[in-house]
mmCIF file of C-alpha atoms in Angstrom:
data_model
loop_
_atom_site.group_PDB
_atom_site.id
_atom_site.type_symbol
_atom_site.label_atom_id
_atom_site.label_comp_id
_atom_site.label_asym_id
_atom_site.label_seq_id
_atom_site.Cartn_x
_atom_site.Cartn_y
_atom_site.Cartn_z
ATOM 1 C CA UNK A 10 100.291 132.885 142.690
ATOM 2 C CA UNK A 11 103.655 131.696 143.061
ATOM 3 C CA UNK A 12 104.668 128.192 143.457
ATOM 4 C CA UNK A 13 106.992 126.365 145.256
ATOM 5 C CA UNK A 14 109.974 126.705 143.055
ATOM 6 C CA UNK A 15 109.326 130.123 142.457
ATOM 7 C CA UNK A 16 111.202 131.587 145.661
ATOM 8 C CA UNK A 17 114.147 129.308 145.374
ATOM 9 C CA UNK A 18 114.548 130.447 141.413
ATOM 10 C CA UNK A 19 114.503 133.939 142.604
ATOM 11 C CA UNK A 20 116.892 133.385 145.064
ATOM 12 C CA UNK A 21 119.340 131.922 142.391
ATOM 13 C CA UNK A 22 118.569 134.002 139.870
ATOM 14 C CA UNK A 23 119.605 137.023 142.403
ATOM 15 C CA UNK A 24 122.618 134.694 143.642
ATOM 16 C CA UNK A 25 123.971 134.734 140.084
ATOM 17 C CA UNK A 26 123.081 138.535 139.026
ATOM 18 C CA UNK A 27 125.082 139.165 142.505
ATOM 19 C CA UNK A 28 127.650 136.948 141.426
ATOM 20 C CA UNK A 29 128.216 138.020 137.983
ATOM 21 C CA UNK A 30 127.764 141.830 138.703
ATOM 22 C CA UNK A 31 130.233 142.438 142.007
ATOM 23 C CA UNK A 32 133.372 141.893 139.731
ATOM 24 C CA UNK A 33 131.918 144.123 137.316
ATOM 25 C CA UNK A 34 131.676 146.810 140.176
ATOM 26 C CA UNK A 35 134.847 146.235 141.256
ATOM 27 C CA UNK A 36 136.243 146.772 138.184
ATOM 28 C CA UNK A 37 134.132 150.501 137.692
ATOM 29 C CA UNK A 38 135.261 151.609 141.168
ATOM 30 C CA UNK A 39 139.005 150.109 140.313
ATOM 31 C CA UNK A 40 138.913 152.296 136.939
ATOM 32 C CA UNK A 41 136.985 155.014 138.791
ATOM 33 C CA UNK A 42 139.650 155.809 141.522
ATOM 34 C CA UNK A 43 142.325 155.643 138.609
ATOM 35 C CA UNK A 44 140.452 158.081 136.860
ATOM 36 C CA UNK A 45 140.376 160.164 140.470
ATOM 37 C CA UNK A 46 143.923 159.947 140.649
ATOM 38 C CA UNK A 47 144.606 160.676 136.980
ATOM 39 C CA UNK A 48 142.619 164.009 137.610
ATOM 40 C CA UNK A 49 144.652 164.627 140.798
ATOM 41 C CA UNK A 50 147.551 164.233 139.092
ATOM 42 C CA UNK A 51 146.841 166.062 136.011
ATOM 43 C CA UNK A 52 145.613 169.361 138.525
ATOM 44 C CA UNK A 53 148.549 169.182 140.063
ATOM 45 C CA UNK A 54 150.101 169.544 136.687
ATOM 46 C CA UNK A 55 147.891 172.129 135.942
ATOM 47 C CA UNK A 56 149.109 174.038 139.234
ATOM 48 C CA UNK A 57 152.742 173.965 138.497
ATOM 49 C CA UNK A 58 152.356 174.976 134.739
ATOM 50 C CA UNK A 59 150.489 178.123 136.001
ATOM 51 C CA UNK A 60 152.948 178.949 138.079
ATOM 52 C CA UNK A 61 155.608 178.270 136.110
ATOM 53 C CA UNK A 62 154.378 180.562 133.507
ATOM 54 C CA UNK A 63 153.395 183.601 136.142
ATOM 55 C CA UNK A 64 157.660 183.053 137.056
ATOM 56 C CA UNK A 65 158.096 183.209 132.983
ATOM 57 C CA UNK A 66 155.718 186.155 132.934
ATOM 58 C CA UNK A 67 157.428 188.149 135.883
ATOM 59 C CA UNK A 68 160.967 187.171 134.345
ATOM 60 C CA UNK A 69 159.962 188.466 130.499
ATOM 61 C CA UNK A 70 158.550 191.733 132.318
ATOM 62 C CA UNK A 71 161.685 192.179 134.199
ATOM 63 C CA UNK A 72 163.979 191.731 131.524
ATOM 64 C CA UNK A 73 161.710 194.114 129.491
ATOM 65 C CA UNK A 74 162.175 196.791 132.348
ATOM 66 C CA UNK A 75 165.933 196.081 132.506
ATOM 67 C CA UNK A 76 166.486 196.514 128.913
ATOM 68 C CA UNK A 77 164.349 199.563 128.798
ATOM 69 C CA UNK A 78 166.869 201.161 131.678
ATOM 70 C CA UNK A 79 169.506 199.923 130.056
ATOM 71 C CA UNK A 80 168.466 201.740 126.932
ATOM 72 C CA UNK A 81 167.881 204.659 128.564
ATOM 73 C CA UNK A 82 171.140 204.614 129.985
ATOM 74 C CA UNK A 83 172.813 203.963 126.749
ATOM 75 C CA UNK A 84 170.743 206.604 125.309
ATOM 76 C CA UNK A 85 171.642 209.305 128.085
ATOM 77 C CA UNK A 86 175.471 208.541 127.671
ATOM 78 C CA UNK A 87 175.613 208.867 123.675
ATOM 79 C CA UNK A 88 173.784 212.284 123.930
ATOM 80 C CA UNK A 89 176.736 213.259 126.182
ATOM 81 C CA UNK A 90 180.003 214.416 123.931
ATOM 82 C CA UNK A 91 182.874 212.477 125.011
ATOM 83 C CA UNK A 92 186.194 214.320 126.643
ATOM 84 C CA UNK A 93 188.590 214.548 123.981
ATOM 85 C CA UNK A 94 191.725 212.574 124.679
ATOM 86 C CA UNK A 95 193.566 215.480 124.681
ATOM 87 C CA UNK A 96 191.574 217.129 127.296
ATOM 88 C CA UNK A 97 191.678 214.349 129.329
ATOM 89 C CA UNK A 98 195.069 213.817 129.450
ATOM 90 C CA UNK A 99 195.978 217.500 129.973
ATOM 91 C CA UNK A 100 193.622 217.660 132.527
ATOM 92 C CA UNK A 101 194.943 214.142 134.622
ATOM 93 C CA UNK A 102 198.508 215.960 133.986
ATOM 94 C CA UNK A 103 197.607 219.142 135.626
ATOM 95 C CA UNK A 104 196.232 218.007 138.576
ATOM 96 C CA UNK A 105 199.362 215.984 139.370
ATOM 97 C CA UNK A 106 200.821 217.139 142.505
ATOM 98 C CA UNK A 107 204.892 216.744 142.584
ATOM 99 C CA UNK A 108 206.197 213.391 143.929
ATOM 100 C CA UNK A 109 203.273 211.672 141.901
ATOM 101 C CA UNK A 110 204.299 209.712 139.149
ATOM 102 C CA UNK A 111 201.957 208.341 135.922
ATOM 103 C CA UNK A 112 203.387 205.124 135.253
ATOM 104 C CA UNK A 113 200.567 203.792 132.559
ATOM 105 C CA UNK A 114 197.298 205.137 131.670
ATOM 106 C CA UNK A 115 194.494 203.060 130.035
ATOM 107 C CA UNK A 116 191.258 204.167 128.560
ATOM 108 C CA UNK A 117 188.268 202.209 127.861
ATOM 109 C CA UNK A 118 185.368 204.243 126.777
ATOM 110 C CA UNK A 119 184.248 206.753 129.241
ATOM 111 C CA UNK A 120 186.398 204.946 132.029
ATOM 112 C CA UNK A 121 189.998 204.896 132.937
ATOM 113 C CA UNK A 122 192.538 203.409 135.097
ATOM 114 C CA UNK A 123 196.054 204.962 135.845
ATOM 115 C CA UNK A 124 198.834 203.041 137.793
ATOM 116 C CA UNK A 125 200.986 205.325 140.025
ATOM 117 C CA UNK A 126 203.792 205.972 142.055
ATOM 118 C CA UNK A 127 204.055 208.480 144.684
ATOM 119 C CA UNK A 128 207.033 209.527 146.969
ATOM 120 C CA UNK A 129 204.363 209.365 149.664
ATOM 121 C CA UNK A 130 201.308 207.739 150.359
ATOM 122 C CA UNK A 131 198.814 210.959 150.890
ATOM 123 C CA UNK A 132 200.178 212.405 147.613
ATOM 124 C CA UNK A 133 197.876 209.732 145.995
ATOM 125 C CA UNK A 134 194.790 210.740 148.068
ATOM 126 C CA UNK A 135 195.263 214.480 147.498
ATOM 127 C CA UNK A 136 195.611 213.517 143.555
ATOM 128 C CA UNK A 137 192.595 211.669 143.641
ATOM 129 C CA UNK A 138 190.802 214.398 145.566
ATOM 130 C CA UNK A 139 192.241 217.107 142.740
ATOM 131 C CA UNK A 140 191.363 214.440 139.983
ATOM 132 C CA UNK A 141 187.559 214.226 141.810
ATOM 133 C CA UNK A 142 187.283 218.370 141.616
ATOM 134 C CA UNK A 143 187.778 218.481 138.085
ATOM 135 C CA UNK A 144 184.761 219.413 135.663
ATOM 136 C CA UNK A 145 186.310 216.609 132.881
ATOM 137 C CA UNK A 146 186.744 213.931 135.324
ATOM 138 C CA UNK A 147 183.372 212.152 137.026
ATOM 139 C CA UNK A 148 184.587 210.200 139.089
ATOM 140 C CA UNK A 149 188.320 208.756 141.023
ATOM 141 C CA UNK A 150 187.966 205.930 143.015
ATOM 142 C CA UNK A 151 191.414 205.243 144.730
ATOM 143 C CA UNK A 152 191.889 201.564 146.139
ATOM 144 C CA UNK A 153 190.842 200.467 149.660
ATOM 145 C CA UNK A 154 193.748 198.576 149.857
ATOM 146 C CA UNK A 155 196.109 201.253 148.998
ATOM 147 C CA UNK A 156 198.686 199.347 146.342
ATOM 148 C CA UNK A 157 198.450 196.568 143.656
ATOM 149 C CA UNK A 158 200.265 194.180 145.994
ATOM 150 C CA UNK A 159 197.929 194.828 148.969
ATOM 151 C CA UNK A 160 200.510 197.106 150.919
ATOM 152 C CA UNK A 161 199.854 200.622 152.359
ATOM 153 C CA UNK A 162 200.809 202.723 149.777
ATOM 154 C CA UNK A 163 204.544 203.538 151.110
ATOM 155 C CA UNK A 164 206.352 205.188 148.540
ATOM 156 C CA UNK A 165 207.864 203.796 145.456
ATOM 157 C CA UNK A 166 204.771 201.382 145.306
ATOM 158 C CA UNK A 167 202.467 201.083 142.039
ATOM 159 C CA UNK A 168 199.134 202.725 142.956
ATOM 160 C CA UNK A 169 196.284 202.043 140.949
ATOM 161 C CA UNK A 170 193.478 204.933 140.718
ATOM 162 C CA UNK A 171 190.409 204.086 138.915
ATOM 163 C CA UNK A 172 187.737 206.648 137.102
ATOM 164 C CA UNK A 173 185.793 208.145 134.288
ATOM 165 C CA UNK A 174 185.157 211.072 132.154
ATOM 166 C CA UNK A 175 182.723 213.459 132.390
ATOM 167 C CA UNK A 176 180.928 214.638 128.972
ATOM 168 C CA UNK A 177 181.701 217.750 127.869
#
């Protein structure tokens, strides 16, 4: 059946299949693990593009439930009237005790900030208590630190008083 030369053909035949076909698998599992690290690579990708649009997706809905408060606030303080200047100003005058002294007044919208002097320090507090009662005045928020130049509050010093008017 088979001769003598038969086995030693087979065995070089095989030698040179063996030969000619281990770079070619070398070169498959070379392109093969690039291919596994491409993937890798490209999931992790994926991964951080996901979760970089969940963050987008959380950001869009807070800024849509900010500007929705933020409308409704609007929306609340145009459907109040405003204090007529006149009011105001009547009203920040009669509340005044004596020794208390309006040195400038400034209005900006709804808000207002008064510098004063006051013969003594409490006279501020009690005007910013009075000012605090009124119906036309929301809110008076004296300083912590008492004056504009970070003293007590003795008397003769500017005292700035900070607040806002109430709607009608």
């Amino acid at each position: 059946m088979f001769g003598l030369w038969d086995v030693p053909l087979a065995l070089a035949t095989l030698a040179a299949a063996v030969a000619l076909c281990w770079p070619t698998a070398a070169a498959l599992r070379h392109r093969a693990a690039a291919k596994r690290m491409e993937l890798q690579v490209g999931l992790a990708r994926l991964r951080d593009l996901k979760q970089l649009a969940e963050f987008q997706q959380r950001r869009q809905q807070d800024v849509m439930r900010l500007r929705r408060t933020a409308e409704r606030l609007a929306a609340g303080i145009d459907s109040r009237p405003a204090t007529p200047w006149p009011t105001a100003i009547s009203e920040i005058s009669r509340n005044r005790p004596g020794g208390v002294y309006a040195r400038r007044i400034i209005a900006y919208g709804p808000n207002f900030k008064m510098l004063v002097s006051a013969a003594r320090p409490d006279l501020v507090v009690e005007y910013a208590q009075r000012l605090g009662m009124s119906p036309f005045i929301r809110q008076v928020t004296p300083p912590a630190g008492g004056t504009r130049d970070g003293g007590s509050g003795e008397s003769g010093k500017v005292i700035r008083l900070h607040g806002s008017f109430a709607g009608e």
